[in-house]
Structure formats: C-alpha cells, structure tokens
Short mmCIF file of C-alpha atoms in Angstrom, two decimals:
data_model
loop_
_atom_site.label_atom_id
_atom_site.label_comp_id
_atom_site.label_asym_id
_atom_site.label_seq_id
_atom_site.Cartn_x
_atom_site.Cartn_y
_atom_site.Cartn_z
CA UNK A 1 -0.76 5.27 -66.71
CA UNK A 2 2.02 6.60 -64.46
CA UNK A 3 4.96 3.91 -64.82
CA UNK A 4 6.98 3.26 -61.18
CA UNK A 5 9.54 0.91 -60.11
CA UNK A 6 8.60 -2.13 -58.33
CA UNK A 7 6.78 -0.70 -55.01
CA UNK A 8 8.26 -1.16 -51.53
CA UNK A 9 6.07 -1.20 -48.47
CA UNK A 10 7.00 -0.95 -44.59
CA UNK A 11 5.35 -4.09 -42.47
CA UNK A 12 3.48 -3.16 -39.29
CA UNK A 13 -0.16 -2.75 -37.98
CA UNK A 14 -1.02 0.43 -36.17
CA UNK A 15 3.07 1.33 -36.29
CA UNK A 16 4.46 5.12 -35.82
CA UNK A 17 5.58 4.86 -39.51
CA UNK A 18 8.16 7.15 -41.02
CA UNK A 19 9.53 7.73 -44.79
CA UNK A 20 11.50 10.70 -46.60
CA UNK A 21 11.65 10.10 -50.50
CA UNK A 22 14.39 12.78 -49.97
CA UNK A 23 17.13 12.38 -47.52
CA UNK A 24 17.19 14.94 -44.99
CA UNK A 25 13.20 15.82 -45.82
CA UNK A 26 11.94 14.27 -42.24
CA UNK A 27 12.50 17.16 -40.03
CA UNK A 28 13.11 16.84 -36.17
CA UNK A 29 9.83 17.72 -35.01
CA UNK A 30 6.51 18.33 -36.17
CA UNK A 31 6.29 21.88 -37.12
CA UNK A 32 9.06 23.91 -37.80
CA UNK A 33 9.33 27.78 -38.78
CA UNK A 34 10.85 26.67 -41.76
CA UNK A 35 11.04 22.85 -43.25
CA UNK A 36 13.80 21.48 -44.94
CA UNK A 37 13.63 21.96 -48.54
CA UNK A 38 10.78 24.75 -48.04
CA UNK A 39 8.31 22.09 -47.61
CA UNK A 40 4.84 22.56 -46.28
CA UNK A 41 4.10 21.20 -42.40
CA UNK A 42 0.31 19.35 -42.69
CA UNK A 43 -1.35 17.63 -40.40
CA UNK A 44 -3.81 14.53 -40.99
CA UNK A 45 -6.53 14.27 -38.06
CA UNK A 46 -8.11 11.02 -38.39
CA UNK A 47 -9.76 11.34 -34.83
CA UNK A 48 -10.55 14.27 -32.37
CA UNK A 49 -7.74 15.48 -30.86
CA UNK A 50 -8.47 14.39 -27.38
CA UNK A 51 -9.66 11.08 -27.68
CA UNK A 52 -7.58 8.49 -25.66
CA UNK A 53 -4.00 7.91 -26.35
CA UNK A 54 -4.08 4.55 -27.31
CA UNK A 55 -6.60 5.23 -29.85
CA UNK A 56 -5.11 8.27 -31.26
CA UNK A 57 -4.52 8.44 -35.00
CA UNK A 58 -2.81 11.67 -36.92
CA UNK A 59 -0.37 12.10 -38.86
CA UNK A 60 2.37 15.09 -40.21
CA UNK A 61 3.01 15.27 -44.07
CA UNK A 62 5.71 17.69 -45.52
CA UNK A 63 4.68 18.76 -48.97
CA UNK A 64 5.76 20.69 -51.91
CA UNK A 65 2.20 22.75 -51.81
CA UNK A 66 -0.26 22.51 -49.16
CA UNK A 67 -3.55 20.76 -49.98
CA UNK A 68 -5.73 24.30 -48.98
CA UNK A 69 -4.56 25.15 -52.35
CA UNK A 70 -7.21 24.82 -54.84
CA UNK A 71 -10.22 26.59 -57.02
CA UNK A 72 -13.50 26.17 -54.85
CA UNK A 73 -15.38 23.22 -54.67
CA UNK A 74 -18.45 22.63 -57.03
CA UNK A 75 -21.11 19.93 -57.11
CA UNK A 76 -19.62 17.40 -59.42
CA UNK A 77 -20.38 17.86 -63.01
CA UNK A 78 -21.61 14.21 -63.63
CA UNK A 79 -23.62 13.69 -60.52
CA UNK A 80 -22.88 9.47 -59.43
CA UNK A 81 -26.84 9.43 -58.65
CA UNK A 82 -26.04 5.48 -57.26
CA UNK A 83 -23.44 6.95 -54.23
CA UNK A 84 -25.18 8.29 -51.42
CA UNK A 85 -24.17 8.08 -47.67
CA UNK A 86 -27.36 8.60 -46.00
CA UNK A 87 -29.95 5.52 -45.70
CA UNK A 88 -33.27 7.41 -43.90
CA UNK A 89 -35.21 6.78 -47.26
CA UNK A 90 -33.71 3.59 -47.55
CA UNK A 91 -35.51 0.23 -48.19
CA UNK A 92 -35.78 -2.45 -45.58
CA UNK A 93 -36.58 -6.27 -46.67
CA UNK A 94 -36.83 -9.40 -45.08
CA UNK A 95 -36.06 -11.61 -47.29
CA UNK A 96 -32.86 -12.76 -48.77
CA UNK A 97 -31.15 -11.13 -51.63
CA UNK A 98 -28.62 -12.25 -54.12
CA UNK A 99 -26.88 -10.17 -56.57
CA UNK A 100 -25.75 -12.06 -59.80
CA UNK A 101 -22.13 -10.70 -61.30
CA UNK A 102 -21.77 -6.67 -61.54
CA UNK A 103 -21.07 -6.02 -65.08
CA UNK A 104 -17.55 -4.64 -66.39
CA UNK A 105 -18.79 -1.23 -67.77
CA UNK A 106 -18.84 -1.69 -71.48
CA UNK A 107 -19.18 1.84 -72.24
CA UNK A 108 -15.30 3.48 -72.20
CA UNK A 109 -13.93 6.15 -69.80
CA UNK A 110 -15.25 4.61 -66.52
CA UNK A 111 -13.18 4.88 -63.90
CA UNK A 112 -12.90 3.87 -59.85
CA UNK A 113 -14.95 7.69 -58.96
CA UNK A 114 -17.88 6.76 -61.87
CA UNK A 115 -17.72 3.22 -61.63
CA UNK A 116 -19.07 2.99 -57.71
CA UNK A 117 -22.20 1.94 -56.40
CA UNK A 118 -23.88 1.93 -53.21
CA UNK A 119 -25.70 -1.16 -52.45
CA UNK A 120 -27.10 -0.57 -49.29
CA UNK A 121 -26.01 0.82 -45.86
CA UNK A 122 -27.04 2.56 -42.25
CA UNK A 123 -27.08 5.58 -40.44
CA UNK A 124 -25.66 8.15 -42.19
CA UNK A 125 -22.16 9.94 -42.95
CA UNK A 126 -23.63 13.50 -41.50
CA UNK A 127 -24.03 11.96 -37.55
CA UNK A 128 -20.60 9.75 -37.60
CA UNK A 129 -22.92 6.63 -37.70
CA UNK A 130 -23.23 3.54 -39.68
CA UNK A 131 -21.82 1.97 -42.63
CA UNK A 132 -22.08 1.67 -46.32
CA UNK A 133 -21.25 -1.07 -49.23
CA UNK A 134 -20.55 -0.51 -52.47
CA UNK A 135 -19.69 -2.06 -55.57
CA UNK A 136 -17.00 -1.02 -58.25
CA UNK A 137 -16.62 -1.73 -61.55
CA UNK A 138 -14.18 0.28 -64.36
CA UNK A 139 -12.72 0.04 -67.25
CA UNK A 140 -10.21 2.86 -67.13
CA UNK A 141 -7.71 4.74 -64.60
CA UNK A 142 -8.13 7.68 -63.32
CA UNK A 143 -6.46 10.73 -65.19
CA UNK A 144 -5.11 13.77 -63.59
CA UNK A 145 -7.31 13.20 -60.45
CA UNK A 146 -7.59 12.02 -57.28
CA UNK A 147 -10.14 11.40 -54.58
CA UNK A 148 -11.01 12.06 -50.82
CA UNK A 149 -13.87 10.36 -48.85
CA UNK A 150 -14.60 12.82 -46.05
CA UNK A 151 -17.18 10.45 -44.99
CA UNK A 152 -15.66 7.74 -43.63
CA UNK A 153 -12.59 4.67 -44.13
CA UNK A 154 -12.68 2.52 -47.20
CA UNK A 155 -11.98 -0.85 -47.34
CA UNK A 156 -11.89 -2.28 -50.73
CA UNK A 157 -12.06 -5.72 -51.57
CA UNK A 158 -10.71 -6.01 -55.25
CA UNK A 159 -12.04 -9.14 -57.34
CA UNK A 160 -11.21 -8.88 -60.77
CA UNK A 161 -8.45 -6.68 -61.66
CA UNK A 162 -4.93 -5.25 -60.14
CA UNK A 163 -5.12 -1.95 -58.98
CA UNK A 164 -2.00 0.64 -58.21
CA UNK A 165 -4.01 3.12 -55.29
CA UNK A 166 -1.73 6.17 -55.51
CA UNK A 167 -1.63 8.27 -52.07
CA UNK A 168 -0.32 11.05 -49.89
CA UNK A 169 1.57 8.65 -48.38
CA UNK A 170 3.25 6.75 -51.09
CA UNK A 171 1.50 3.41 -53.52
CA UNK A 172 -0.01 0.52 -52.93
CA UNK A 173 0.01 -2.23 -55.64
CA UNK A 174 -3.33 -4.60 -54.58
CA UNK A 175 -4.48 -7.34 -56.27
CA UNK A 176 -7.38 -9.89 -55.74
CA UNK A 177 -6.86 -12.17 -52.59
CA UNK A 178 -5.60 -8.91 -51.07
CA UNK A 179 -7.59 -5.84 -49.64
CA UNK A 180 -6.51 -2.11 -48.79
CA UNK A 181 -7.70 0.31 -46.33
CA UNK A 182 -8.02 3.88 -47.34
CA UNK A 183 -8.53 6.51 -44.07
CA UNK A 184 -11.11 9.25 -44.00
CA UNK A 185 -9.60 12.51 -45.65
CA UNK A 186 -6.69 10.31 -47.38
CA UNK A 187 -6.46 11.36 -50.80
CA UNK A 188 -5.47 8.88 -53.61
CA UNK A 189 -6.48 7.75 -57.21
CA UNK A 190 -6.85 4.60 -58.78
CA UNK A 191 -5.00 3.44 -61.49
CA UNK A 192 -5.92 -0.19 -63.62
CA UNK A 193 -3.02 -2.37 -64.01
CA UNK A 194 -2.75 -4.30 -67.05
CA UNK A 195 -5.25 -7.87 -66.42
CA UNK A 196 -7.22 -10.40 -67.85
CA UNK A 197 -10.04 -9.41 -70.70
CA UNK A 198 -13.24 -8.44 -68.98
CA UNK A 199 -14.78 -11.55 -70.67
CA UNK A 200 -12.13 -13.31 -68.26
CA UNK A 201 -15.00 -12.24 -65.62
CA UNK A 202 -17.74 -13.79 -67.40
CA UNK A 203 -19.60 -16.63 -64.60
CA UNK A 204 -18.78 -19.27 -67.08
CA UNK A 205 -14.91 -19.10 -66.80
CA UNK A 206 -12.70 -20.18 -64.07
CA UNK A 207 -12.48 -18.20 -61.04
CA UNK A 208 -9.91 -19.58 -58.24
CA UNK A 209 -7.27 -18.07 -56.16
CA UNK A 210 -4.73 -20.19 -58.25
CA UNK A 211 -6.36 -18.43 -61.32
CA UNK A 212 -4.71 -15.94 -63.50
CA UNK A 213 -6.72 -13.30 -61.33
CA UNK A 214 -4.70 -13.84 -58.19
CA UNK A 215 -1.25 -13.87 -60.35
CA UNK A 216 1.07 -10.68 -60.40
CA UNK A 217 0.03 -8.64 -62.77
CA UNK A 218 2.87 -9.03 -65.30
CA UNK A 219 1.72 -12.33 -65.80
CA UNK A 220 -2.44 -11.44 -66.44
CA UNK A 221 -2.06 -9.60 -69.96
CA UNK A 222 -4.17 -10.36 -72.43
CA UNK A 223 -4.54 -8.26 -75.78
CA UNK A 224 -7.44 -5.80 -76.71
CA UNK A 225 -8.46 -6.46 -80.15
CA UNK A 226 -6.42 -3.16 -81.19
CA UNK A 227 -2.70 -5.16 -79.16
CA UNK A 228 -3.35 -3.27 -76.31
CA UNK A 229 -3.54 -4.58 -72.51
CA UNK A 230 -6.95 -4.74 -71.57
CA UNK A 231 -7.82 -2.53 -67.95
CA UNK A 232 -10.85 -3.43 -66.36
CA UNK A 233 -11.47 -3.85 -62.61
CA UNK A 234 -14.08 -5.12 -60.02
CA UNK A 235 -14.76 -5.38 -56.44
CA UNK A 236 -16.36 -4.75 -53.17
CA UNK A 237 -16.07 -1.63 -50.45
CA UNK A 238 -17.15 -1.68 -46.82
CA UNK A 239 -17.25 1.90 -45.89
CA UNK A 240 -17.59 2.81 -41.81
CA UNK A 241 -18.48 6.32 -40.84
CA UNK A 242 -17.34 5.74 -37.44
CA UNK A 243 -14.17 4.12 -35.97
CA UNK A 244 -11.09 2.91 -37.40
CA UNK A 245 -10.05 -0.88 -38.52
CA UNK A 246 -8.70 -2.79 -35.67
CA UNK A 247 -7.08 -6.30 -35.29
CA UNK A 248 -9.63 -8.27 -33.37
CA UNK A 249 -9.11 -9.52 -29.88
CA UNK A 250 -7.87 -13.14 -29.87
CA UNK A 251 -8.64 -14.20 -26.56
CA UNK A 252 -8.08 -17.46 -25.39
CA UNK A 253 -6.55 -18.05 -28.85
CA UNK A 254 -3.72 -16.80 -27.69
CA UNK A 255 -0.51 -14.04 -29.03
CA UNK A 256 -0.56 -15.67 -32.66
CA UNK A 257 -3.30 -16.86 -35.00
CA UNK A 258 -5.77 -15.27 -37.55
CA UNK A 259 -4.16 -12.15 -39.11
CA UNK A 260 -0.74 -11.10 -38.02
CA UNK A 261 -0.07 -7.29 -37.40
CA UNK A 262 3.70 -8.45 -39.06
CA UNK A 263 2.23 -8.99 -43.09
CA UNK A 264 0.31 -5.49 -42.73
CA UNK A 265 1.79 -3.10 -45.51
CA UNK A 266 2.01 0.55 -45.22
CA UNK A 267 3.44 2.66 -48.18
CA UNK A 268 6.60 4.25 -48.06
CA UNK A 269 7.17 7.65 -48.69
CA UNK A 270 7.31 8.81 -53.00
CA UNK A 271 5.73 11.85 -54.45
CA UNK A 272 5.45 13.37 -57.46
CA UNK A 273 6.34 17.32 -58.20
CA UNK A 274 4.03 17.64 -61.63
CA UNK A 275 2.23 20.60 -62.85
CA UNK A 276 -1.02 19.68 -64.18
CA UNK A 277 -4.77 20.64 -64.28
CA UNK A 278 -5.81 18.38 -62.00
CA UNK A 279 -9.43 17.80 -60.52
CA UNK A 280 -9.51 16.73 -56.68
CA UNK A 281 -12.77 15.17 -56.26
CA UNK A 282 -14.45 15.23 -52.88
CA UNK A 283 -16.91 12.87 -51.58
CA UNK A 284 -19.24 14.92 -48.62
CA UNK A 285 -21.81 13.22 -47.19
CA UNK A 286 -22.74 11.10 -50.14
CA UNK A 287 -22.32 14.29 -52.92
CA UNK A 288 -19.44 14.59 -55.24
CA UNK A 289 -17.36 17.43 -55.36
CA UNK A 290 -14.75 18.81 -57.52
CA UNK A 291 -11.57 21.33 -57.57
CA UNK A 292 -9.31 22.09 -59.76
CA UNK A 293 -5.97 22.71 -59.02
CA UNK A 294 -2.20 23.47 -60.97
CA UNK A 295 -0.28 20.58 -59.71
CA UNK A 296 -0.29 16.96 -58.46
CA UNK A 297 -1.78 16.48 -54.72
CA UNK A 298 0.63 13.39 -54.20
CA UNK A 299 3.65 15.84 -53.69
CA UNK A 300 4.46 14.88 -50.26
CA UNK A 301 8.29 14.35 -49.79
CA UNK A 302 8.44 13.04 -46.12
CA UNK A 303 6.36 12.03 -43.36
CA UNK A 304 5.19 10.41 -39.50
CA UNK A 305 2.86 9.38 -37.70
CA UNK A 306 0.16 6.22 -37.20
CA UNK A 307 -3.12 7.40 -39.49
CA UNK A 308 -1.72 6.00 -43.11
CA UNK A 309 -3.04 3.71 -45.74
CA UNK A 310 -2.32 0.13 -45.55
CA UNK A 311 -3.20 -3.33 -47.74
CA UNK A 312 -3.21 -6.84 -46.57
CA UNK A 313 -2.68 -10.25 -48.34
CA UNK A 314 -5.68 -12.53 -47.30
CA UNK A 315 -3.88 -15.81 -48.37
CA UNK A 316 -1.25 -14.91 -45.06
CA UNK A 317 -4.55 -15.63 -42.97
CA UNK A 318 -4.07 -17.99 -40.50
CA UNK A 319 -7.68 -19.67 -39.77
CA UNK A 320 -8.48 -21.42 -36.41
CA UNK A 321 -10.72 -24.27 -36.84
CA UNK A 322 -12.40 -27.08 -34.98
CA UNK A 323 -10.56 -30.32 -34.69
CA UNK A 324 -12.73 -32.50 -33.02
CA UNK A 325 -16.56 -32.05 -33.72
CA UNK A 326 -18.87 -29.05 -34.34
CA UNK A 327 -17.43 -25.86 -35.59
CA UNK A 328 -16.94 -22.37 -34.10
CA UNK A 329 -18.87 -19.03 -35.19
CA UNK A 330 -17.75 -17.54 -38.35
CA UNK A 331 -16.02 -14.79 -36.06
CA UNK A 332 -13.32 -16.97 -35.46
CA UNK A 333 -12.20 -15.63 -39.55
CA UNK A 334 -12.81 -11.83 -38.48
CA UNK A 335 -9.45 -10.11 -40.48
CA UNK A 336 -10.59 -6.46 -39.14
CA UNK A 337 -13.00 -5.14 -36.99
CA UNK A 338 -14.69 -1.37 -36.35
CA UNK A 339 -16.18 -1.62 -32.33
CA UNK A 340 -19.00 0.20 -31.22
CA UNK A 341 -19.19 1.06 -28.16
CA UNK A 342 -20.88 -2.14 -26.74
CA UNK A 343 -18.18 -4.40 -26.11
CA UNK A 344 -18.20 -7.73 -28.24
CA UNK A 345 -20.31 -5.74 -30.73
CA UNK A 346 -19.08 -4.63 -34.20
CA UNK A 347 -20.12 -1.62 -36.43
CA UNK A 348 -18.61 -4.30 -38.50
CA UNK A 349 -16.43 -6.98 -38.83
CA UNK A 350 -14.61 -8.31 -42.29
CA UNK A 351 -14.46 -11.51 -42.45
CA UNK A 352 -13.38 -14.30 -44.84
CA UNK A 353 -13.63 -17.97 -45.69
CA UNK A 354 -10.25 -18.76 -46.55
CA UNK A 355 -9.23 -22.29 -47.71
CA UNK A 356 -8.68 -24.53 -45.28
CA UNK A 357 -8.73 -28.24 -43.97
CA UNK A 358 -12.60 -29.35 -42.19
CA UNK A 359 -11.92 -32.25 -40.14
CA UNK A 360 -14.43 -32.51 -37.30
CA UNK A 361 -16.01 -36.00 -36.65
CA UNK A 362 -20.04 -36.64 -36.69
CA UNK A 363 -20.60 -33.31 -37.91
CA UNK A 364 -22.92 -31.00 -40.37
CA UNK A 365 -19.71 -29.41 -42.09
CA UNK A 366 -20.74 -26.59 -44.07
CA UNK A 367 -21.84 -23.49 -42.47
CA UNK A 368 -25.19 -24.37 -40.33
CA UNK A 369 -28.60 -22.63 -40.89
CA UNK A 370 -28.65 -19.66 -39.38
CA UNK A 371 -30.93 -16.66 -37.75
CA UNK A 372 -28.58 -13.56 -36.39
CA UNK A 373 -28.94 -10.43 -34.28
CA UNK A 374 -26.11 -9.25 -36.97
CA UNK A 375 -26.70 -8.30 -40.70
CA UNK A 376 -24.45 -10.51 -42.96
CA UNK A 377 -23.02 -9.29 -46.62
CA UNK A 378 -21.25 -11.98 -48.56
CA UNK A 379 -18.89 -11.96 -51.97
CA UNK A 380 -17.32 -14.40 -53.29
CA UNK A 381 -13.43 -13.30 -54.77
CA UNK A 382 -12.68 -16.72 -56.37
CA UNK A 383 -14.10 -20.32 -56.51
CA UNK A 384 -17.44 -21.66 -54.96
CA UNK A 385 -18.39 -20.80 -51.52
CA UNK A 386 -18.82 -24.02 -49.94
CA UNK A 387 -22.52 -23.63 -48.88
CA UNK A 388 -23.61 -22.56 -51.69
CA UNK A 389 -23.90 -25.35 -54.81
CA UNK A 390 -26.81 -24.14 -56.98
CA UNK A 391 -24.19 -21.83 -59.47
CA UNK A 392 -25.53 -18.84 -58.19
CA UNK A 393 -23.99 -17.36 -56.00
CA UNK A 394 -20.53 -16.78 -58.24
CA UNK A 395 -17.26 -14.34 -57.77
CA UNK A 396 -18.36 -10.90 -58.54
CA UNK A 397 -21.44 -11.20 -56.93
CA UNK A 398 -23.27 -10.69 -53.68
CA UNK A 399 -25.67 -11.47 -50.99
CA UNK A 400 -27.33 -10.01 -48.27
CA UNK A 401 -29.09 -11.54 -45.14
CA UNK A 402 -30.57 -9.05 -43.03
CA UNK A 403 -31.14 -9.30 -39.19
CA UNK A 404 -33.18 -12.37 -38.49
CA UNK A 405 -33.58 -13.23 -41.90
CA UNK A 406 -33.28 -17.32 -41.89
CA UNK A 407 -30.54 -18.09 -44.71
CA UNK A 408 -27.64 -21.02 -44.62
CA UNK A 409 -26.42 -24.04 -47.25
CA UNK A 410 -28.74 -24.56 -50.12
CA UNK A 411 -30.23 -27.78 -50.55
CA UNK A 412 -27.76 -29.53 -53.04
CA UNK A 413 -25.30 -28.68 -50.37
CA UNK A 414 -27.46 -30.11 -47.41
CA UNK A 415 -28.18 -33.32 -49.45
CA UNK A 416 -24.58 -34.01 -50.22
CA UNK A 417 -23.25 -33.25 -46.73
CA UNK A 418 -25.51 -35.39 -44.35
CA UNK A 419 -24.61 -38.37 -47.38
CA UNK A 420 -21.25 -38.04 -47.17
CA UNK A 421 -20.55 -41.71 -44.63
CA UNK A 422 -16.63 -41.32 -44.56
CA UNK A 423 -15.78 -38.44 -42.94
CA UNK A 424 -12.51 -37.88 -44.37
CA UNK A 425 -10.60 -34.89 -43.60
CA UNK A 426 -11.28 -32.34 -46.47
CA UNK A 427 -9.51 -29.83 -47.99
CA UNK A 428 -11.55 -26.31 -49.16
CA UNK A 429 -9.79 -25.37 -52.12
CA UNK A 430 -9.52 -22.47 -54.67
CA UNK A 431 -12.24 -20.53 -53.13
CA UNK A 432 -11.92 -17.25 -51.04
CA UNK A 433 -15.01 -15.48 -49.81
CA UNK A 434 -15.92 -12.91 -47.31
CA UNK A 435 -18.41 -11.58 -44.96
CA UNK A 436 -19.07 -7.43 -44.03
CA UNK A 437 -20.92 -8.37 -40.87
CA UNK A 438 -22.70 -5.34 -39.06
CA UNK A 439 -24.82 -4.81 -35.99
CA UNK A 440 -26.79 -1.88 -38.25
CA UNK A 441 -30.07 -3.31 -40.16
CA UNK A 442 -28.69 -1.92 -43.64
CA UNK A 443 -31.05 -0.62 -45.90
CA UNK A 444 -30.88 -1.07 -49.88
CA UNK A 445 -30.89 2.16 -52.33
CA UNK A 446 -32.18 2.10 -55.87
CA UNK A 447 -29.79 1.01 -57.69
CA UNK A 448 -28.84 -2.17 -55.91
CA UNK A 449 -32.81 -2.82 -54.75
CA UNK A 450 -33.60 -2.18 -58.97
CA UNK A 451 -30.02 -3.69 -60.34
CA UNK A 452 -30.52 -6.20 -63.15
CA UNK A 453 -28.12 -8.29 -61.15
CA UNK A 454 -30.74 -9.34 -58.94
CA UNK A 455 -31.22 -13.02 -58.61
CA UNK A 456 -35.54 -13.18 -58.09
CA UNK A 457 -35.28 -16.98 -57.92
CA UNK A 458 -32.93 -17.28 -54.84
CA UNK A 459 -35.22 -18.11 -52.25
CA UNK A 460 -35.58 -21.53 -54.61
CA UNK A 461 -32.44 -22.44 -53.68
CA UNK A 462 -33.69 -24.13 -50.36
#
C-alpha cells in the first residue's frame, strides 16, 4: 500500500478547479506547442462537446505520458461473470426483496475490480440509458492497477471499511458516513486502509455512525492473527449511464438547507512518476478489459477544468423536516440527483435517512406505507433503519421495492408507533441509511436474484 501524507482536498460543487503538484506546471492556456516541463496536454470529455454551457463538463490534464500509451486491450483474463451493464435478459419481480449482509470475501487477493457485483439495473450502458447497482466487497488493494468505467459515473457508498480512491486528479481518503463520485472515463484504483476485522461486520456486532466504522482510520486497527492490520471493505454503487450528479433544486426551501455545495471535496493535484508493469483495466459495456502498460497512469502533474472526482461527508447533511404534523416525501433527503429529461423526474436520486429529531404532533412517525411510480433501493450504513424492527434488514445489506410494489414499516414497528400516547419529540440516533431511487423498473441479474443473501421470509415481516 502506497503511503501519502495526510490528503488535502479543495471545497466546491461543480467549481472550475485548478492544482499543479509542481509550481509553474499549470500552463496559461489549454494546449500549448510545448508544456512546461514537457508534459502531455489531455483532455477529459465528460459530455458532448456542444451540449449547453451551463451543463458543460471537461477537463485539461498535463501528464508525464499520455494515457493512448498502452499494449492493446484484451478481454479480461478472469472474466467478473456477476458485472454486466445491460439488463434486456434481466428478471422483473413484483414482490419485495431483501438482501441479508454481503459477505467479506474469505478467499485472499480480492480486490475493489473482483470484488463487484451487479445487483440489478436498467437500460443499458451501449444506448446512454439507465442505471446499475452494485455491491462490493474485498479483502485486498489493488496492486499496480487501476480502473476506468467507460460506461457511466460511479457513486460509491462505502459501509465497512476506509478506502484511499487514487485518481488522475489527485486522492480521495473516504470512509463510511461519506460517499465519492467517480466520472465516466476517470481512472483510479482502490486501495484498503487499515480497519476493523471483517468479523467487526458480522450482523451480531454493533453497527452505528458513532462506531469504530465511522472513526478515522488510524483509530480502526485491529490485528490479523499474523500482527498485521486487517483490510477488508464493503459497500454500495449507484452507477448512471446517462447524466451527471447534480445538487437538487431546493425550491421554496430556500438558498441553504440539505447538502451544501461548500463541504463538497475535490482532490488536489499529486501524481506519481513510477515505472511499473501496470494493468489498466477497462470496464466497456459491462466486459472487462485489460492493458498493460510501463508506468503509473496517475502521472498527471497539473490540471483545470469542472469534470473531476469529488467525495462528500453525509453527517454535514442538513435535513428539513416537518414541525408540526405529517411528514414530507422522502425527497426532501435527496443528497444528489441525475434528471431525465422530464422535469421533476430522476434517472435517480440518492437519498439518505440521516439522524435527526421527529417532532410532529398526532402523527404515524415512521415512514408511511407506500405504493410508487419510482423504484426504491435501500442500505443501511450503520444502526437500524427506523421502519424496519424485525433484525433483518441490517448494515451491509439491501432491499429493493420495485414500481408499485406495496412495501413500508414492518409490523413491530407499526404496533409500537400507533402505542406510543406521549408524543415526545424524538431523537433518530446512530443510524444512517439511504435510498437509490429511479424512475427505471430495474431488473435483477443472477447473481443478486440467486445470492445466498437473499432473505425468502421477508414478506413475513408485515
């Protein structure tokens, strides 16, 4: 594991960023006949050139080596048969599902490219259209190697486990209770920062965003059997092949509230000038992909522009609640949102359940029973959700209500709410959950329609 000084970020949502990691590497405009320090001039298109201005995203790296240079590409030679980006043969269902916790691989040498899984998803990475989830789970970090999704933007939700995400653009230290967006074409590799045994994961310990899982990382070590650190990481990734992450519109909300474009965090500019056999692997409509080539991709020295990586600390949320009776839609916790191109209408939205005080008088306080034109993912990153109270739906795992599929509070947590008399303000505490909410009817692949994970019995629940 690469060892780097504590990492420094610039704050800003949507910015014109800048960074050298060499003074004087920047140069004055974007393409020069020659660039200081014989850098290479490379642009990063992350939408057609002539879309509108305002929605314009590209940006200029200046790089020891271009990224054209590399052996051809070859179908990968351990073929992640659970990734795929194209859901025509995929299964639809009705009914609810529930995923118990993924497993930590127990098997060494897994890492963030091995360890993914697609759950289920729409449309398909070839037209531009649609979305996909996945789930991750590894036990190492990966080695001489990085990654590109030509497919479409990452955002991963970590759960268990720090991770240092190294890019073109600099590193990004992200930890549970926080999320990062990676853009199409953006390469970067994942390294494991020393956590928490992977027994810390088990459903019968303590999960909470007070626990040791939401603590810097110096202060999660535990010791291997053998005195090492332990690595092991889990989480969730939302995956659009159309659009970019936005802030959502506040409307009569107002200039402040929700998430503030202020505690964004965009790298700043470090590379690394290593010769190396290293394998750039390339994910292409689903397929993985490999090159080789003699030196380290993340060897860009300076750059600008508005199309970069970014992370996000969910507990800087600020929710907007009722204060009187009823409560409003679960939109009014969106964090990010991908439009289509009906307005009000989401190729997805992320959305969490942060803690936060329920006050409203005469009122059904958990989250109602529900039927929606929308398809709604949940995990759960720490604690207990607060409509569910059966045990199973625990941090690490999933669920999935499909368009029109009924689903809300189970029935301890019914039962318990209407018997509550006193109506005392409440606090929700130690729990943080989210919501990938899409307008796409997602269908489930084979590995997350056949995972062991599946919980048969959840429809007993209610």
């Amino acid at each position: 594991m690469n060892q780097h000084k504590p990492v420094r970020y610039q704050h800003g949502f949507g910015n014109e960023f800048q960074g050298e990691a060499i003074p004087g590497a920047l140069p004055a405009q974007n393409s020069p006949k020659v660039c200081p320090y014989g850098l290479y001039a490379e642009q990063l298109s992350g939408t057609a050139f002539t879309v509108p201005r305002k929605e314009q995203r590209r940006s200029w790296l200046y790089r020891i080596m271009p990224s054209v240079t590399h052996e051809p590409f070859h179908p990968h030679s351990f073929p992640n048969e659970s990734l795929t980006a194209d859901f025509s043969g995929g299964v639809i269902t009705p009914n609810q599902l529930r995923w118990r916790p993924f497993p930590i691989p127990g098997e060494p040498g897994v890492d963030f490219v091995r360890g993914t899984t697609t759950l289920c998803g729409a449309g398909s990475a070839a037209m531009k259209d649609g979305f996909a989830i996945h789930v991750y789970a590894c036990n190492t970090s990966m080695q001489d190697a990085s990654f590109t999704n030509a497919d479409g933007d990452y955002l991963i939700v970590p759960q268990f486990g720090a991770l240092r995400i190294l890019t073109e653009f600099g590193l990004l230290e992200v930890a549970p209770s926080e999320i990062a967006v990676i853009g199409r074409g953006m390469r970067f590799a994942v390294e494991l920062l020393p956590g928490p045994s992977p027994d810390a994961a088990s459903p019968s310990r303590p999960n909470s965003m007070d626990s040791v899982a939401s603590q810097p990382a110096s202060s999660q070590s535990l010791s291997r059997k053998d005195g090492g650190p332990s690595l092991a990481a889990r989480g969730y990734i939302l995956e659009v092949f159309s659009g970019h992450f936005q802030l959502p519109d506040l409307g009569p909300i107002g200039a402040n509230g929700l998430a503030a474009p202020r505690d964004f965090q965009a790298p700043v500019a470090w590379y690394e000038d290593r010769a190396a056999n290293f394998t750039t692997h390339h994910k292409f409509e689903g397929q993985l992909f490999s090159a080789s080539q003699p030196f380290s991709p993340f060897n860009v020295v300076a750059w600008h522009g508005n199309y970069v990586p970014y992370k996000y600390d969910l507990r800087k949320f600020c929710p907007v609640n009722a204060v009187s009776f009823d409560h409003p839609d679960p939109s009014i916790f969106t964090v990010l949102t991908v439009p289509s191109s009906v307005p009000g209408v989401a190729v997805a939205d992320f959305v969490i359940f942060p803690p936060r005080w329920t006050v409203a008088n005469h009122t059904f306080r958990p989250p109602y029973y529900h039927r929606n034109v929308m398809s709604e993912f949940m995990g759960l990153i720490s604690g207990q959700y607060e409509a569910k109270r059966d045990g199973g739906f625990m941090p690490g795992g999933a669920s999935l209500h499909a368009c029109m599929t009924p689903h809300g509070p189970d029935t301890q947590t019914f039962e318990s709410a209407i018997a509550d008399e006193l109506e005392q303000p409440m606090e929700i505490q130690g729990s943080l959950a989210f919501m990938f909410e899409t307008n796409y009817i997602p269908r489930l692949t084979p590995a997350g329609l056949s995972s062991p994970c599946i919980d048969r019995n959840y429809y007993k629940c209610w």
